[in-house]
């Protein structure tokens, strides 16, 4: 990868909790240089659940600095219901579990925004990890962060009603990925209301009612797939209700 491209890469935002956010600029350069960049448009499937190929991982990067790369991770459960397991942003690694465990792909990863996915062969990636032990620590921290986030969502399913669950997950996503815009804080992720419902384990009607309530309280503005939190502190207070 050219020096010019590298400088552009590192002018982008690397959200907290992503693999790249834990690395210095030199390590980021080296890691991206291992892969072949592939451009994808919204709706493109980067990894498909059940695919037996586990010979590569993908490192995500934004196309432009004003819009973070965003991909959603979904899985079809045994009962046929689609679950939204999480979102992945600029600097995130995807596909590592199948490569690490030598199993079929356990989830589908779909681009939500235009993005670049650097395809790195599993053999190259793990060789690089073994030559740079500090990267193993960064990878472990990333995976632990994802597990903690998923466990927190499961606990909230049982402990809180839908409006509070929605407020809590929006506050958490905004803290990790959001950025200031006129009128409040952009969530930093483009998600539809049904996708928000799948993220918090709520049916579409319930999440629609929760969104309506938060909008009436003056906490949210929602345009097509764009969520703006108008009062982040008040949203957090609402989400702290027991």
Short mmCIF file of C-alpha atoms in Angstrom, two decimals:
data_model
loop_
_atom_site.label_atom_id
_atom_site.label_comp_id
_atom_site.label_asym_id
_atom_site.label_seq_id
_atom_site.Cartn_x
_atom_site.Cartn_y
_atom_site.Cartn_z
CA UNK A 1 0.00 0.00 0.00
CA UNK A 2 1.36 3.39 -0.94
CA UNK A 3 2.45 6.01 1.57
CA UNK A 4 -0.23 8.34 0.29
CA UNK A 5 -2.96 5.78 0.93
CA UNK A 6 -1.51 5.06 4.35
CA UNK A 7 -1.67 8.70 5.39
CA UNK A 8 -5.30 8.82 4.34
CA UNK A 9 -6.08 5.68 6.35
CA UNK A 10 -4.77 7.15 9.56
CA UNK A 11 -6.65 10.41 9.22
CA UNK A 12 -9.82 8.37 9.73
CA UNK A 13 -11.56 7.77 13.05
CA UNK A 14 -10.75 4.49 14.82
CA UNK A 15 -13.60 3.87 17.30
CA UNK A 16 -12.70 2.58 20.75
CA UNK A 17 -12.83 -1.20 21.10
CA UNK A 18 -11.76 -1.91 17.53
CA UNK A 19 -8.54 -3.81 16.84
CA UNK A 20 -6.89 -0.89 15.04
CA UNK A 21 -7.69 1.57 17.85
CA UNK A 22 -5.33 -0.37 20.13
CA UNK A 23 -2.36 -0.09 17.74
CA UNK A 24 0.12 2.67 17.04
CA UNK A 25 0.41 4.15 13.57
CA UNK A 26 3.29 1.92 12.51
CA UNK A 27 1.44 -1.26 13.49
CA UNK A 28 -1.71 -0.04 11.73
CA UNK A 29 0.28 0.56 8.56
CA UNK A 30 1.79 -2.90 8.67
CA UNK A 31 -1.50 -4.62 9.41
CA UNK A 32 -3.35 -2.96 6.54
CA UNK A 33 -0.45 -3.68 4.19
CA UNK A 34 -1.04 -7.43 4.71
CA UNK A 35 -4.39 -7.33 2.94
CA UNK A 36 -5.90 -6.74 -0.47
CA UNK A 37 -8.42 -3.86 -0.42
CA UNK A 38 -11.89 -4.64 -1.73
CA UNK A 39 -14.52 -1.89 -2.06
CA UNK A 40 -18.10 -2.71 -1.09
CA UNK A 41 -21.40 -0.86 -1.31
CA UNK A 42 -24.25 -0.97 1.24
CA UNK A 43 -25.98 -4.35 1.18
CA UNK A 44 -22.92 -6.28 0.07
CA UNK A 45 -22.39 -9.53 1.99
CA UNK A 46 -18.79 -9.72 3.20
CA UNK A 47 -19.12 -13.04 5.03
CA UNK A 48 -22.04 -15.47 4.85
CA UNK A 49 -23.24 -17.68 7.69
CA UNK A 50 -22.53 -21.35 7.03
CA UNK A 51 -19.77 -20.72 4.48
CA UNK A 52 -17.13 -23.44 5.03
CA UNK A 53 -14.31 -21.16 3.86
CA UNK A 54 -12.31 -19.92 6.82
CA UNK A 55 -9.08 -19.05 5.04
CA UNK A 56 -9.18 -15.26 5.53
CA UNK A 57 -10.12 -12.41 7.84
CA UNK A 58 -11.31 -8.92 6.90
CA UNK A 59 -10.12 -5.59 8.29
CA UNK A 60 -12.62 -2.76 7.76
CA UNK A 61 -11.86 0.82 6.79
CA UNK A 62 -13.95 3.84 5.85
CA UNK A 63 -14.10 5.17 2.33
CA UNK A 64 -14.37 8.74 3.63
CA UNK A 65 -13.51 10.32 6.96
CA UNK A 66 -16.97 11.84 7.43
CA UNK A 67 -18.78 8.49 7.45
CA UNK A 68 -17.36 5.61 9.51
CA UNK A 69 -17.44 2.19 7.91
CA UNK A 70 -20.33 0.21 9.31
CA UNK A 71 -21.24 -3.46 8.89
CA UNK A 72 -23.84 -5.49 10.74
CA UNK A 73 -23.34 -9.00 12.06
CA UNK A 74 -26.45 -11.19 11.90
CA UNK A 75 -27.28 -14.85 12.38
CA UNK A 76 -30.31 -16.97 11.61
CA UNK A 77 -31.33 -18.88 14.74
CA UNK A 78 -32.68 -22.44 14.79
CA UNK A 79 -36.26 -21.10 14.89
CA UNK A 80 -35.67 -19.06 11.73
CA UNK A 81 -35.50 -15.68 13.48
CA UNK A 82 -32.73 -13.32 12.40
CA UNK A 83 -30.72 -11.91 15.30
CA UNK A 84 -28.55 -8.79 15.04
CA UNK A 85 -25.45 -9.72 17.02
CA UNK A 86 -23.55 -6.47 16.72
CA UNK A 87 -22.11 -3.78 14.50
CA UNK A 88 -18.56 -3.44 13.24
CA UNK A 89 -16.89 -0.17 12.29
CA UNK A 90 -13.69 1.31 10.86
CA UNK A 91 -10.73 -0.58 12.27
CA UNK A 92 -12.72 -3.66 13.21
CA UNK A 93 -11.66 -7.18 12.32
CA UNK A 94 -14.31 -9.69 11.16
CA UNK A 95 -14.12 -13.38 10.38
CA UNK A 96 -11.51 -14.16 13.01
CA UNK A 97 -13.57 -16.73 14.94
CA UNK A 98 -13.93 -19.14 12.01
CA UNK A 99 -10.22 -18.79 11.25
CA UNK A 100 -9.19 -19.25 14.89
CA UNK A 101 -11.46 -22.24 15.53
CA UNK A 102 -11.32 -23.73 12.00
CA UNK A 103 -15.12 -23.87 11.75
CA UNK A 104 -17.74 -22.72 9.27
CA UNK A 105 -18.76 -19.07 9.38
CA UNK A 106 -21.17 -18.61 12.28
CA UNK A 107 -22.70 -15.30 11.18
CA UNK A 108 -23.30 -13.08 8.18
CA UNK A 109 -21.52 -9.73 7.88
CA UNK A 110 -23.23 -7.16 5.65
CA UNK A 111 -22.00 -3.70 4.70
CA UNK A 112 -24.29 -0.89 5.91
CA UNK A 113 -22.21 1.92 4.37
CA UNK A 114 -19.65 2.12 1.57
CA UNK A 115 -16.47 0.59 2.97
CA UNK A 116 -13.17 -1.03 2.15
CA UNK A 117 -12.50 -4.54 3.47
CA UNK A 118 -8.85 -5.57 3.48
CA UNK A 119 -8.79 -9.33 2.86
CA UNK A 120 -5.91 -10.94 4.77
CA UNK A 121 -5.23 -14.65 4.43
CA UNK A 122 -5.55 -16.50 7.73
CA UNK A 123 -2.05 -17.93 7.38
CA UNK A 124 -0.55 -14.48 6.82
CA UNK A 125 -2.54 -12.98 9.69
CA UNK A 126 -1.55 -15.62 12.23
CA UNK A 127 2.08 -15.57 11.14
CA UNK A 128 2.07 -11.82 11.70
CA UNK A 129 0.42 -12.29 15.11
CA UNK A 130 3.09 -14.76 16.18
CA UNK A 131 5.81 -12.36 15.07
CA UNK A 132 4.17 -9.47 16.98
CA UNK A 133 2.91 -10.83 20.32
CA UNK A 134 1.52 -7.43 21.33
CA UNK A 135 -1.06 -7.81 18.59
CA UNK A 136 -2.33 -10.98 20.28
CA UNK A 137 -3.09 -8.82 23.34
CA UNK A 138 -4.96 -6.31 21.18
CA UNK A 139 -6.93 -9.13 19.54
CA UNK A 140 -7.81 -10.66 22.91
CA UNK A 141 -8.92 -7.27 24.22
CA UNK A 142 -11.13 -6.76 21.16
CA UNK A 143 -12.77 -10.16 21.58
CA UNK A 144 -13.27 -9.61 25.32
CA UNK A 145 -14.88 -6.24 24.59
CA UNK A 146 -17.32 -7.86 22.18
CA UNK A 147 -18.18 -10.63 24.64
CA UNK A 148 -18.78 -8.12 27.43
CA UNK A 149 -21.01 -6.04 25.16
CA UNK A 150 -23.06 -9.08 24.14
CA UNK A 151 -23.40 -10.27 27.75
CA UNK A 152 -24.59 -6.83 28.81
CA UNK A 153 -27.31 -6.90 26.17
CA UNK A 154 -28.48 -10.33 27.40
CA UNK A 155 -28.70 -9.09 30.98
CA UNK A 156 -30.71 -6.06 29.87
CA UNK A 157 -33.22 -8.27 28.02
CA UNK A 158 -34.37 -9.68 31.37
CA UNK A 159 -33.89 -6.60 33.56
CA UNK A 160 -35.48 -3.71 31.64
CA UNK A 161 -38.47 -2.89 29.46
CA UNK A 162 -38.04 -2.01 25.79
CA UNK A 163 -37.76 1.83 26.08
CA UNK A 164 -35.06 1.55 28.74
CA UNK A 165 -33.21 -1.15 26.76
CA UNK A 166 -33.30 1.07 23.70
CA UNK A 167 -32.06 4.10 25.62
CA UNK A 168 -29.21 2.10 27.13
CA UNK A 169 -28.02 0.61 23.85
CA UNK A 170 -28.26 3.97 22.06
CA UNK A 171 -26.27 5.63 24.83
CA UNK A 172 -23.64 2.91 24.67
CA UNK A 173 -23.34 3.05 20.88
CA UNK A 174 -23.12 6.84 20.96
CA UNK A 175 -20.35 6.70 23.56
CA UNK A 176 -18.37 4.27 21.42
CA UNK A 177 -19.07 5.50 17.91
CA UNK A 178 -20.99 8.78 18.00
CA UNK A 179 -19.83 12.22 16.95
CA UNK A 180 -21.11 15.74 17.46
CA UNK A 181 -23.42 17.25 14.84
CA UNK A 182 -25.75 20.22 14.76
CA UNK A 183 -28.59 19.42 17.13
CA UNK A 184 -26.89 16.73 19.18
CA UNK A 185 -24.87 13.53 18.75
CA UNK A 186 -25.03 11.39 15.63
CA UNK A 187 -25.12 7.72 16.61
CA UNK A 188 -22.33 7.07 14.11
CA UNK A 189 -24.09 3.96 12.80
CA UNK A 190 -26.85 3.70 10.21
CA UNK A 191 -29.49 1.33 11.59
CA UNK A 192 -33.19 1.05 10.79
CA UNK A 193 -35.78 0.77 13.55
CA UNK A 194 -36.30 -2.97 12.88
CA UNK A 195 -32.53 -3.45 13.18
CA UNK A 196 -32.54 -1.54 16.47
CA UNK A 197 -35.28 -3.90 17.60
CA UNK A 198 -33.23 -6.96 16.73
CA UNK A 199 -30.27 -5.46 18.59
CA UNK A 200 -32.26 -5.20 21.84
CA UNK A 201 -34.42 -8.30 21.36
CA UNK A 202 -37.67 -6.43 20.73
CA UNK A 203 -40.37 -6.82 18.10
CA UNK A 204 -40.85 -4.05 15.57
CA UNK A 205 -44.06 -2.70 17.12
CA UNK A 206 -42.43 -2.50 20.56
CA UNK A 207 -39.33 -0.70 19.30
CA UNK A 208 -41.48 1.69 17.27
CA UNK A 209 -43.37 2.60 20.44
CA UNK A 210 -40.09 3.01 22.33
CA UNK A 211 -38.70 5.30 19.62
CA UNK A 212 -41.91 7.33 19.70
CA UNK A 213 -41.61 7.72 23.48
CA UNK A 214 -37.98 8.86 23.32
CA UNK A 215 -38.84 11.32 20.56
CA UNK A 216 -41.73 12.73 22.62
CA UNK A 217 -39.30 13.22 25.51
CA UNK A 218 -37.09 15.25 23.18
CA UNK A 219 -34.22 12.76 23.31
CA UNK A 220 -34.09 11.56 19.70
CA UNK A 221 -34.40 12.71 16.13
CA UNK A 222 -34.61 9.97 13.52
CA UNK A 223 -34.33 10.34 9.80
CA UNK A 224 -33.84 7.45 7.39
CA UNK A 225 -31.34 5.20 9.19
CA UNK A 226 -29.85 8.24 10.93
CA UNK A 227 -30.27 8.58 14.69
CA UNK A 228 -29.42 11.88 16.37
CA UNK A 229 -29.47 11.95 20.15
CA UNK A 230 -30.52 15.46 21.06
CA UNK A 231 -29.68 15.16 24.77
CA UNK A 232 -27.20 12.37 25.48
CA UNK A 233 -27.04 12.99 29.24
CA UNK A 234 -30.84 12.93 29.58
CA UNK A 235 -30.94 9.73 27.51
CA UNK A 236 -28.45 8.12 29.91
CA UNK A 237 -30.54 9.23 32.88
CA UNK A 238 -33.62 7.66 31.29
CA UNK A 239 -31.64 4.49 30.61
CA UNK A 240 -30.54 4.25 34.25
CA UNK A 241 -34.14 3.71 35.37
CA UNK A 242 -34.67 0.39 37.11
#
